[in-house]
Backbone as a ProteinNet text record, in pm:
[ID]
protein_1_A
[PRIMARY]
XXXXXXXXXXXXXXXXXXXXXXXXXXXXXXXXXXXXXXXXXXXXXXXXXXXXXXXXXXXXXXXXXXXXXXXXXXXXXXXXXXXXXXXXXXXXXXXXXXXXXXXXXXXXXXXXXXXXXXXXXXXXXXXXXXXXXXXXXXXXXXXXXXXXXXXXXXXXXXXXXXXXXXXXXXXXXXXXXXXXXXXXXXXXXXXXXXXXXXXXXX
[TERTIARY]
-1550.6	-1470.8	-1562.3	-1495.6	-1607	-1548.4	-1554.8	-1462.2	-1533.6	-1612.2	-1682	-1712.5	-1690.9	-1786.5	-1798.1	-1810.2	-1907.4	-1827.8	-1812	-1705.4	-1807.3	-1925.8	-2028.2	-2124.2	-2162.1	-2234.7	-2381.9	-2433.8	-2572.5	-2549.7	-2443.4	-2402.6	-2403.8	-2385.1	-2438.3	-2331.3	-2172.5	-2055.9	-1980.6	-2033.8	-1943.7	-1785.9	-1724	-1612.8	-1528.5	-1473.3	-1427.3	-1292.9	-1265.5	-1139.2	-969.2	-1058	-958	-893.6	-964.4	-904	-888.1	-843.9	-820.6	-632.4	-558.3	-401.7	-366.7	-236.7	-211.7	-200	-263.5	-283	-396.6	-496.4	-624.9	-599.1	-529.3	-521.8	-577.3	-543.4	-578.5	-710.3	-750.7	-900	-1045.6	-1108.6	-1244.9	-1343.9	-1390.3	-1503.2	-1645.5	-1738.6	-1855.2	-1934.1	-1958.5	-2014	-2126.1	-2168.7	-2224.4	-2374.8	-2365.3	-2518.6	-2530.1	-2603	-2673.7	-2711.4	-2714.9	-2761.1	-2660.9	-2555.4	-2404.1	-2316.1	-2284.7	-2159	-2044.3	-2024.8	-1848.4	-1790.7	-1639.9	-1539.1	-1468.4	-1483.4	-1424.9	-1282.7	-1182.9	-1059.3	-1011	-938.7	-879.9	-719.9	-765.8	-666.1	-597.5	-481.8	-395.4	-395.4	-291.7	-268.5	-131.2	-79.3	101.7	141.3	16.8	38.4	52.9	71	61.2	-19.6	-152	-301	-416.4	-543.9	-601.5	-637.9	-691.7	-696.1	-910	-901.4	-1032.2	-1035.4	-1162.1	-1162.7	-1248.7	-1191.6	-1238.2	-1251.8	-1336.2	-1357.4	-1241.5	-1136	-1018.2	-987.2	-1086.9	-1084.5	-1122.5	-1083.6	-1146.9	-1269.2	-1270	-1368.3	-1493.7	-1445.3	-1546.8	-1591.3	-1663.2	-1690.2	-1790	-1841	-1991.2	-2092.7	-2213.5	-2306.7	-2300.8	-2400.4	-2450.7	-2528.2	-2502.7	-2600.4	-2574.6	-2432.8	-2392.7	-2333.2	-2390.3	-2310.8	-2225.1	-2193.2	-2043.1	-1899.3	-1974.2	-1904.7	-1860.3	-1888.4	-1945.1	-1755.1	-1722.9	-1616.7	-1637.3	-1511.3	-1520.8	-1405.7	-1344.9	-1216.1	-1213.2	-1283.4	-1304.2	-1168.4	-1056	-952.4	-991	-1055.1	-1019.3	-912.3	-779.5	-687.3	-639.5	-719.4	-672.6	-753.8	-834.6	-974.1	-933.1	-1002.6	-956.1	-1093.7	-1193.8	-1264.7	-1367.4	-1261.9	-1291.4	-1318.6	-1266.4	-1302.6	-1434.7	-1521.2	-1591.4	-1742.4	-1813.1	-1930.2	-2025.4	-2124	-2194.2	-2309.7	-2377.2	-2473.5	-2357.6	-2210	-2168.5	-2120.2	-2084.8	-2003.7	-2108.5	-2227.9	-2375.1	-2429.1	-2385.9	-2408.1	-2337.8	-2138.1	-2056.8	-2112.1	-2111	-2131.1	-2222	-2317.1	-2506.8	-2433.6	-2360.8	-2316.7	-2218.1	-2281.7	-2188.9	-2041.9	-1940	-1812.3	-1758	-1859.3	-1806.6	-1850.9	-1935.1	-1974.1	-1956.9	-1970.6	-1870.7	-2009.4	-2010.2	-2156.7	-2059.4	-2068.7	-1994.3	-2125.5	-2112.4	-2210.6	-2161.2	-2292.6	-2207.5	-2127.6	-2224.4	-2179.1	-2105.7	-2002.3	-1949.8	-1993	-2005.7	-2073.1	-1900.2	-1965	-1816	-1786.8	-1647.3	-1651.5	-1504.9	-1538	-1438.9	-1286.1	-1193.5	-1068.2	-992.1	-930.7	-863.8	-709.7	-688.6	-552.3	-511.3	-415.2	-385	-353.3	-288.7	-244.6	-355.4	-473.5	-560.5	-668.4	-734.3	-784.5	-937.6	-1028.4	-1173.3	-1232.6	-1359.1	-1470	-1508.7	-1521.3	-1505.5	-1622.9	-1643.3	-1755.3	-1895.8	-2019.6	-2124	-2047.9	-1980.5	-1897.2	-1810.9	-1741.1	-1623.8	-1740.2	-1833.8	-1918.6	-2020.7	-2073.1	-2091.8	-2057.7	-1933.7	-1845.2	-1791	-1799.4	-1784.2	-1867	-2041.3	-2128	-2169.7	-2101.8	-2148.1	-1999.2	-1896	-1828.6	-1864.4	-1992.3	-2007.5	-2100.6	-2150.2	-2318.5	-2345.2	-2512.9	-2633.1	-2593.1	-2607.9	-2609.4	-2471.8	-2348.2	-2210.4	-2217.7	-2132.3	-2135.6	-2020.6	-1987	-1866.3	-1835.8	-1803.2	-1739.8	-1920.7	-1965.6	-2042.7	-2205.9	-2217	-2339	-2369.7	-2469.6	-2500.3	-2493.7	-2430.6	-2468.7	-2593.3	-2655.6	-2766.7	-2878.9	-2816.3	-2929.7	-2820.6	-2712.1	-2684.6	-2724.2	-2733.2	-2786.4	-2912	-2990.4	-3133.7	-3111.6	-3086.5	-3047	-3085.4	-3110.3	-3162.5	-3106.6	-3032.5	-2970.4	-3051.9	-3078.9	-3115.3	-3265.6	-3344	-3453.4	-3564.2	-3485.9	-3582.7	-3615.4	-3461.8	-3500.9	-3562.5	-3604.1	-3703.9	-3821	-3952.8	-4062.5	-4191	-4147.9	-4245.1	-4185.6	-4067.2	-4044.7	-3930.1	-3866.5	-3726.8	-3720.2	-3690	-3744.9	-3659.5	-3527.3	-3375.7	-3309.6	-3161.2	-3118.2	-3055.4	-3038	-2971.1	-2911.8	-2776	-2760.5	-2857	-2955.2	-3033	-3008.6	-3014.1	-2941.7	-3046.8	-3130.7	-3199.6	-3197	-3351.2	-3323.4	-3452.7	-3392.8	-3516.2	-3689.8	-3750.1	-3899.6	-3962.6	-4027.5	-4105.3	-3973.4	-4078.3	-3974.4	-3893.5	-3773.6	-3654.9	-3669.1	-3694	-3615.1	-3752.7	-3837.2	-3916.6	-3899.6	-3912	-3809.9	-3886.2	-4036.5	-4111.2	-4124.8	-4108.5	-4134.1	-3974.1	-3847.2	-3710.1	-3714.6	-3732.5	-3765.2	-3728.7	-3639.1	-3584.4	-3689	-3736.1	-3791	-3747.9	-3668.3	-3609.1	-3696.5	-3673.6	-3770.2	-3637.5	-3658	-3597.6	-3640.4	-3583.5	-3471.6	-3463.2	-3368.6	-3383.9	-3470.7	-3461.9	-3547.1	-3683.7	-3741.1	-3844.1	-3915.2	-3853.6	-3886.2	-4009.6	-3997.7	-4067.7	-4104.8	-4062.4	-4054.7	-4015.5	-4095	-4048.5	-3962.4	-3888.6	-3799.1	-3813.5	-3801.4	-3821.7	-3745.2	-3686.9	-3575	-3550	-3576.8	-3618.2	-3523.4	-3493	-3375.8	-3445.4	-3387.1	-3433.9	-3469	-3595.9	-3610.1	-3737.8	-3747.7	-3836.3	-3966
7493.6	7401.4	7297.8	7150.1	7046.7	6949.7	6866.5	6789.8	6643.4	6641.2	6562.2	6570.1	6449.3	6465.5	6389.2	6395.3	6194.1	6189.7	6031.3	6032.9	5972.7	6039.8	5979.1	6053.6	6112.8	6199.2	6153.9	6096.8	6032.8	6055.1	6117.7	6126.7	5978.4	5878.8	5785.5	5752	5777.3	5721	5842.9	5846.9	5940.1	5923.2	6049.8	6006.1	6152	6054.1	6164.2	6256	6377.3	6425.5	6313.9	6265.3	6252.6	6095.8	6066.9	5893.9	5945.4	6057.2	6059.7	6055.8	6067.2	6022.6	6111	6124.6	6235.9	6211.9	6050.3	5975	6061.5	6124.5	6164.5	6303.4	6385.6	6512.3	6533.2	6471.7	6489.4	6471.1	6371.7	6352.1	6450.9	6445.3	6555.7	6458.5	6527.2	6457.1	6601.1	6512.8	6578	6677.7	6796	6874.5	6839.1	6820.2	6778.6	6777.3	6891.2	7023	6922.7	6815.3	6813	6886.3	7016.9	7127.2	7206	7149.3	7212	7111.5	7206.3	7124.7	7135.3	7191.8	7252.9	7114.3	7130.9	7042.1	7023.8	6940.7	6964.3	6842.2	6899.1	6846.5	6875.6	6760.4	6723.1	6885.6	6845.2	6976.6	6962	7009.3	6984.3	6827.1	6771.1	6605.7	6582.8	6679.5	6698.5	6700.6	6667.9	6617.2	6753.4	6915.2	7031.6	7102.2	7020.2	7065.7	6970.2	6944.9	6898.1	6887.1	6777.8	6798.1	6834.7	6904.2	6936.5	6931.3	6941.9	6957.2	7123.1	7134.7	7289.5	7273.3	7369.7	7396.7	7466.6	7447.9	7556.2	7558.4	7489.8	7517.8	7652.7	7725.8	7881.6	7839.8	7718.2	7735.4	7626.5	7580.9	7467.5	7504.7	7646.3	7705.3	7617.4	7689.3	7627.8	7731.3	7691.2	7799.6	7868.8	8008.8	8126.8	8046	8076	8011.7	7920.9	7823.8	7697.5	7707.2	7663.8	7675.4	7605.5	7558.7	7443.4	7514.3	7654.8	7724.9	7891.3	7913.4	8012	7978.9	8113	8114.3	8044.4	7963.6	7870.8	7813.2	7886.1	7871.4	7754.8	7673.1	7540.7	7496.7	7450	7352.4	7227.7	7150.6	7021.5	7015.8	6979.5	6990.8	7116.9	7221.4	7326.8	7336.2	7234.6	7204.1	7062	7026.3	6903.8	6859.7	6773.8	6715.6	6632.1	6572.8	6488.3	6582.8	6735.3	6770.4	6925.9	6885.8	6951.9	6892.2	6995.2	6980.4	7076.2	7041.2	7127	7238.9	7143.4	7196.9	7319.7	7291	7410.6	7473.5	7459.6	7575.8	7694.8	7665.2	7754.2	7822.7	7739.5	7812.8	7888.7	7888.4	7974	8112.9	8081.2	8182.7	8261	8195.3	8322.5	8358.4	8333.9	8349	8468.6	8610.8	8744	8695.8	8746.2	8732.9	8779.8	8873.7	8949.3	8841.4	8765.1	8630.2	8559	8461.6	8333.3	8247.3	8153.5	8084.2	7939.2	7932.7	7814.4	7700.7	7576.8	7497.9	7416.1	7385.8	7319.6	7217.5	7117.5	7002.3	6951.9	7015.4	7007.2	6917.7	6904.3	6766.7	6746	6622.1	6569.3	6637.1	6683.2	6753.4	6639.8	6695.9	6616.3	6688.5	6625.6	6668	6639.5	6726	6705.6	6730.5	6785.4	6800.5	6968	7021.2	7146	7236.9	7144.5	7213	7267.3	7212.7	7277.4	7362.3	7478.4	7555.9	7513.6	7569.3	7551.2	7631.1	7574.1	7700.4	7795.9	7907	8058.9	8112.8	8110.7	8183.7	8054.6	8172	8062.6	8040.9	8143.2	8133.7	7990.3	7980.2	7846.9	7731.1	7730.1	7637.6	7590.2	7693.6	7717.1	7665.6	7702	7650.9	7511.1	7469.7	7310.6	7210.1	7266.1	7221.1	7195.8	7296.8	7316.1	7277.8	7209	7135.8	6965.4	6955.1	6816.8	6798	6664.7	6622.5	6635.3	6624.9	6666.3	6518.1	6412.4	6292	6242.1	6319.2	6258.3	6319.1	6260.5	6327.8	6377.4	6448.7	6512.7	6524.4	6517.3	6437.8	6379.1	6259.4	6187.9	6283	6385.4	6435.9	6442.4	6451.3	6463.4	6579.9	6619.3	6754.7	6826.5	6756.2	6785.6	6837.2	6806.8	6783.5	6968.5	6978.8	7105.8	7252.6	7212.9	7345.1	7283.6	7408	7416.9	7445.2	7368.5	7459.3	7400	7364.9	7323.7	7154	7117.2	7037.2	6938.7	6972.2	6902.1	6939.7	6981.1	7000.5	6862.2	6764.1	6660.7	6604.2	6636.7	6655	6679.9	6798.9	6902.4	6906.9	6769.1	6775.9	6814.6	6846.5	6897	7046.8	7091.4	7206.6	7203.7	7308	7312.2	7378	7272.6	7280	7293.9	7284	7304	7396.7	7435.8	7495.3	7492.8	7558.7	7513.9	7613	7612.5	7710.7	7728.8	7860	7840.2	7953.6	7861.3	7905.1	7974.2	8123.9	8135.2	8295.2	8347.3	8484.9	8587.1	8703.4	8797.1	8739.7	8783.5	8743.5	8903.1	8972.7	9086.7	9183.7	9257.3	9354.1	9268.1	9296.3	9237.1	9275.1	9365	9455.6	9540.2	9461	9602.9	9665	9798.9	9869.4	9916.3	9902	9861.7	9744.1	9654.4	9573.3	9516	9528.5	9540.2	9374.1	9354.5	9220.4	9223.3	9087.2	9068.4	8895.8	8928.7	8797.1	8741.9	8589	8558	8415.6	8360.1	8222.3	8139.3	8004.8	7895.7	7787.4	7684.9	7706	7824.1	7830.6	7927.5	7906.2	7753.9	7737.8	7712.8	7625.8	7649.4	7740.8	7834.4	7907.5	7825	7728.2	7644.9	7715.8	7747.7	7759.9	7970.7	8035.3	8125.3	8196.7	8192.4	8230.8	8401.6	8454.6	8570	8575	8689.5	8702.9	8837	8843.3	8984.7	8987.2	9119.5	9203.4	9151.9	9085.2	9052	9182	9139.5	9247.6	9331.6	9347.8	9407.1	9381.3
-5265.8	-5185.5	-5120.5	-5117.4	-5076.3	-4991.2	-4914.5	-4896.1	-4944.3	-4990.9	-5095.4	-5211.1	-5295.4	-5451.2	-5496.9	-5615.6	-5687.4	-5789.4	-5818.7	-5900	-6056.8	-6037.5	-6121.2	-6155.4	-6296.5	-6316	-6264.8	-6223	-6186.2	-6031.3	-5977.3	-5807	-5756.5	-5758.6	-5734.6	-5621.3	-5665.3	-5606.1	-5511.4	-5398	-5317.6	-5296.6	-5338.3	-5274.9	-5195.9	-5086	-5012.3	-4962.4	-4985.9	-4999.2	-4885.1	-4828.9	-4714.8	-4751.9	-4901.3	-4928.3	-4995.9	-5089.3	-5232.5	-5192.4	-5293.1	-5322.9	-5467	-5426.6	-5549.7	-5735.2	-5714.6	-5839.1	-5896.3	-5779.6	-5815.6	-5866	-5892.4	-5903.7	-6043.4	-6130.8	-6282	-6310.5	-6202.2	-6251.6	-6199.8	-6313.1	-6243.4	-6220.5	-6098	-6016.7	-6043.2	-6009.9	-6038.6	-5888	-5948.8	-5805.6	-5697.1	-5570.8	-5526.3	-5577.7	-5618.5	-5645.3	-5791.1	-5799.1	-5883.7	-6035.1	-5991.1	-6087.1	-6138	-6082.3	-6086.6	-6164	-6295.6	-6366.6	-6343.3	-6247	-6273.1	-6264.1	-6283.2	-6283.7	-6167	-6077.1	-5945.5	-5932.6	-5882.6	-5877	-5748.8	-5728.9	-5558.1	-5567.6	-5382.8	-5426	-5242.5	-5231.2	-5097.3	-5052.6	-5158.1	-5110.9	-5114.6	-5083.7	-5049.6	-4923.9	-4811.5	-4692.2	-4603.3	-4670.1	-4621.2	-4511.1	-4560.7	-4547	-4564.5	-4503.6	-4525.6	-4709.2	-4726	-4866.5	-4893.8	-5012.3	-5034.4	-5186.6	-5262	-5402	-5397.9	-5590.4	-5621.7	-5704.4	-5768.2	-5922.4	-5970.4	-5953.1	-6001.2	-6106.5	-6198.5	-6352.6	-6441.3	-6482.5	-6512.9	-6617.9	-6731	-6822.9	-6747.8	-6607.2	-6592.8	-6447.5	-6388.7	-6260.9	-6219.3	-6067.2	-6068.8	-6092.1	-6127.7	-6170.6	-6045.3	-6066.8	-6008.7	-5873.8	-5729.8	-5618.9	-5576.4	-5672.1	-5593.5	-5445.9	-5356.1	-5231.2	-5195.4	-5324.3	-5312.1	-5408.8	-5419.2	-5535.7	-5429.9	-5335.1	-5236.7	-5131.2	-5118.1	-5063.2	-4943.3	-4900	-4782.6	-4701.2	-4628.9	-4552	-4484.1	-4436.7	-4391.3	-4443.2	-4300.2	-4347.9	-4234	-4273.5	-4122.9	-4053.1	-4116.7	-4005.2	-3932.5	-3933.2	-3870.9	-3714.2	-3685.5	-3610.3	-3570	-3433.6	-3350.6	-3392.3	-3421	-3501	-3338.3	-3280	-3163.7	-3049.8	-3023	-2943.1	-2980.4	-3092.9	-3118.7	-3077.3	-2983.7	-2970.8	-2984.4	-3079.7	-3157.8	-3022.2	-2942.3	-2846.3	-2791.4	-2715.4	-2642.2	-2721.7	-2841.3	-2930.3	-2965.7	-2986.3	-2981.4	-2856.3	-2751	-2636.4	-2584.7	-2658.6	-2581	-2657.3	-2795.7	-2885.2	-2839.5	-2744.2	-2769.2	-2605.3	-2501.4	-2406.3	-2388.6	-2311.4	-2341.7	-2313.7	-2362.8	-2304.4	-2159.5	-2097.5	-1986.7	-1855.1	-1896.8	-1772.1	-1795.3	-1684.2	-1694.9	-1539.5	-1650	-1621.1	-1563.2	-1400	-1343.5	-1309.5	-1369.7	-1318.7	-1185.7	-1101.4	-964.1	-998.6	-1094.5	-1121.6	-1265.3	-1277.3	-1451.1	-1484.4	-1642.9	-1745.3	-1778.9	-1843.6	-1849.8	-2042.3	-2058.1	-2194.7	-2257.4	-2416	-2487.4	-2491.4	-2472.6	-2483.1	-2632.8	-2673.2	-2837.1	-2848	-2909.6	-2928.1	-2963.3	-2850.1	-2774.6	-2903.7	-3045.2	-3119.1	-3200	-3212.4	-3284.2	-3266.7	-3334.7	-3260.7	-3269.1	-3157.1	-3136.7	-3270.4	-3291.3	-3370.5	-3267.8	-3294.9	-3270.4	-3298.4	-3389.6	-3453.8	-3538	-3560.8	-3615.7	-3770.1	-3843.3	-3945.6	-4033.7	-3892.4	-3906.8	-3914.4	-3803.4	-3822	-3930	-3995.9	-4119.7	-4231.2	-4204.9	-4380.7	-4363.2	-4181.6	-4232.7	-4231.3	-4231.5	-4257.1	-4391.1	-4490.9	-4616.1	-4676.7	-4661	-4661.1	-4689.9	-4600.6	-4592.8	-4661	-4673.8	-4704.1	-4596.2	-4601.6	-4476.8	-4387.7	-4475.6	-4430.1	-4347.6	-4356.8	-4308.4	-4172.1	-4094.6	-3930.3	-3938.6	-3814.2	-3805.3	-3602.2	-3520.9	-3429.3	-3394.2	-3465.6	-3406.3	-3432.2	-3533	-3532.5	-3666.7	-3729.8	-3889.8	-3899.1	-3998	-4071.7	-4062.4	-4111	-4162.5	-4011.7	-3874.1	-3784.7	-3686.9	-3774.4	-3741.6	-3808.8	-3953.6	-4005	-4100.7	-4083	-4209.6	-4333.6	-4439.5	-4533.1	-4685	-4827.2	-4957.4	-4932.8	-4840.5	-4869.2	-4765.2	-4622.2	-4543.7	-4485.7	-4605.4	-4562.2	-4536.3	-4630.1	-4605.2	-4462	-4375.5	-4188.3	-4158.4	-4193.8	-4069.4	-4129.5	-4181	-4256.1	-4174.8	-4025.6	-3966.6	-3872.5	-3881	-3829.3	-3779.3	-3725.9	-3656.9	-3533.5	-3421.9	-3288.6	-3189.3	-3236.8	-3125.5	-3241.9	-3141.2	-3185.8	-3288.8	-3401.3	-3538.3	-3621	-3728.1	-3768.2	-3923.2	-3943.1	-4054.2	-4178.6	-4246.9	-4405.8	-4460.9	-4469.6	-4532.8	-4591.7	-4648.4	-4701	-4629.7	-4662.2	-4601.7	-4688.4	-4566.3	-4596	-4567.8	-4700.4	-4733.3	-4644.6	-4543.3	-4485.4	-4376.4	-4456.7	-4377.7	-4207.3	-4185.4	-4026	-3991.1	-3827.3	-3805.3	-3716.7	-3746	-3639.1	-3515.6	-3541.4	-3409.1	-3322	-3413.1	-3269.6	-3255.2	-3349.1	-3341.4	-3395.2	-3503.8	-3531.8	-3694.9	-3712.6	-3803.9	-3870.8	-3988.4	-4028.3	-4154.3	-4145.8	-4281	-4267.7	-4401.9	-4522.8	-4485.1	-4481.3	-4469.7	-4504.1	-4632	-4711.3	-4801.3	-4877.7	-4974.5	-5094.6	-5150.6	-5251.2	-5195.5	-5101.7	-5082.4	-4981.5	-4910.7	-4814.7	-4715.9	-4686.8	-4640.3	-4475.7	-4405.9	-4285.1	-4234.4	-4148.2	-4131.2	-3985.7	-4007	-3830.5	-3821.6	-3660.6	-3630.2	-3516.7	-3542.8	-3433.3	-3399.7	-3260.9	-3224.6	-3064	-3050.9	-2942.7	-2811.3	-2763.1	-2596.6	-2503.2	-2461.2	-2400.5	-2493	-2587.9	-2701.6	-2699.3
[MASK]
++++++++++++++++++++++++++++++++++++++++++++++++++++++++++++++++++++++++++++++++++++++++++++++++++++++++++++++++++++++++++++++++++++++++++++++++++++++++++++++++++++++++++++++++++++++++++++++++++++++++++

């Protein structure tokens, strides 16, 4: 699932789910992934649902590892777009539920629309990162400057220094159970970078 794709085997011509029209249904557009042939076709333009494209072709998938091929519940219109901010949605998340952190002086926050629901989880946030290109924003932020991942590594050519969601895989021993420390490689293809993340307090 994408809400982008190229209407050009060379990627050259982006195009994006939210201008496509139900003229477009027949036609196949090309997968983001470069390395990826599948056949991707527009899909929810009956005004139901946000619209997105899929490989929903059975003889034309995407290869093995595509993360444009990788289950992905991401609907935009199910999400207020304008009242999403990436810095507090990370901070409610790492923030226990049983406290409730009052600042003297509130910051001023974005207001959206009552009918739609917030991101919840690092999950939702996730799949509508990998939804997008690195390069497109989403209420006013790049993709790419929210998660680490094959796509937006050309960002981070000297390290990753705020908070971010990171796309990567176990490095040697996954889990040590002495010092309670978990160490994974980031990106996946180049394992460029190594993160460690260990039990507060440890």
């Amino acid at each position: 699932m994408s809400m982008y794709v190229f209407k050009d085997k060379q990627r050259k011509i982006k195009f994006y789910a939210k201008d496509a029209t139900k003229e477009n249904r027949d036609i196949r557009f090309y997968c983001p992934n470069p390395y990826c042939d599948a056949h991707m076709y527009i899909c929810g333009v009956d005004g139901l649902s946000a619209a997105y494209f899929s490989a929903n072709r059975q003889n034309h998938p995407h290869i093995n590892g595509c993360s444009y091929g990788s289950p992905n519940n991401f609907n935009a219109s199910e999400y207020d777009e304008n009242a999403f901010d990436f810095e507090n949605v990370l901070e409610a998340l790492m923030t226990p539920s049983q406290s409730t952190i009052r600042k003297e002086t509130p910051g001023p926050h974005k207001t959206g629309d009552p009918t739609k629901k917030p991101f919840r989880t690092i999950r939702q946030v996730y799949d509508m990162c990998k939804s997008f290109d690195p390069a497109d924003t989403y209420s006013g932020v790049e993709i790419g400057q929210m998660i680490v991942d094959d796509r937006s590594e050309y960002m981070y050519p000297k390290g990753v220094f705020r908070k971010r969601i990171i796309e990567g895989q176990a490095k040697g021993q996954f889990y040590n159970s002495i010092k309670k420390e978990i160490t994974i490689s980031a990106p996946i293809k180049s394992r460029k970078y190594s993160f460690v993340l260990n039990a507060q307090g440890a």
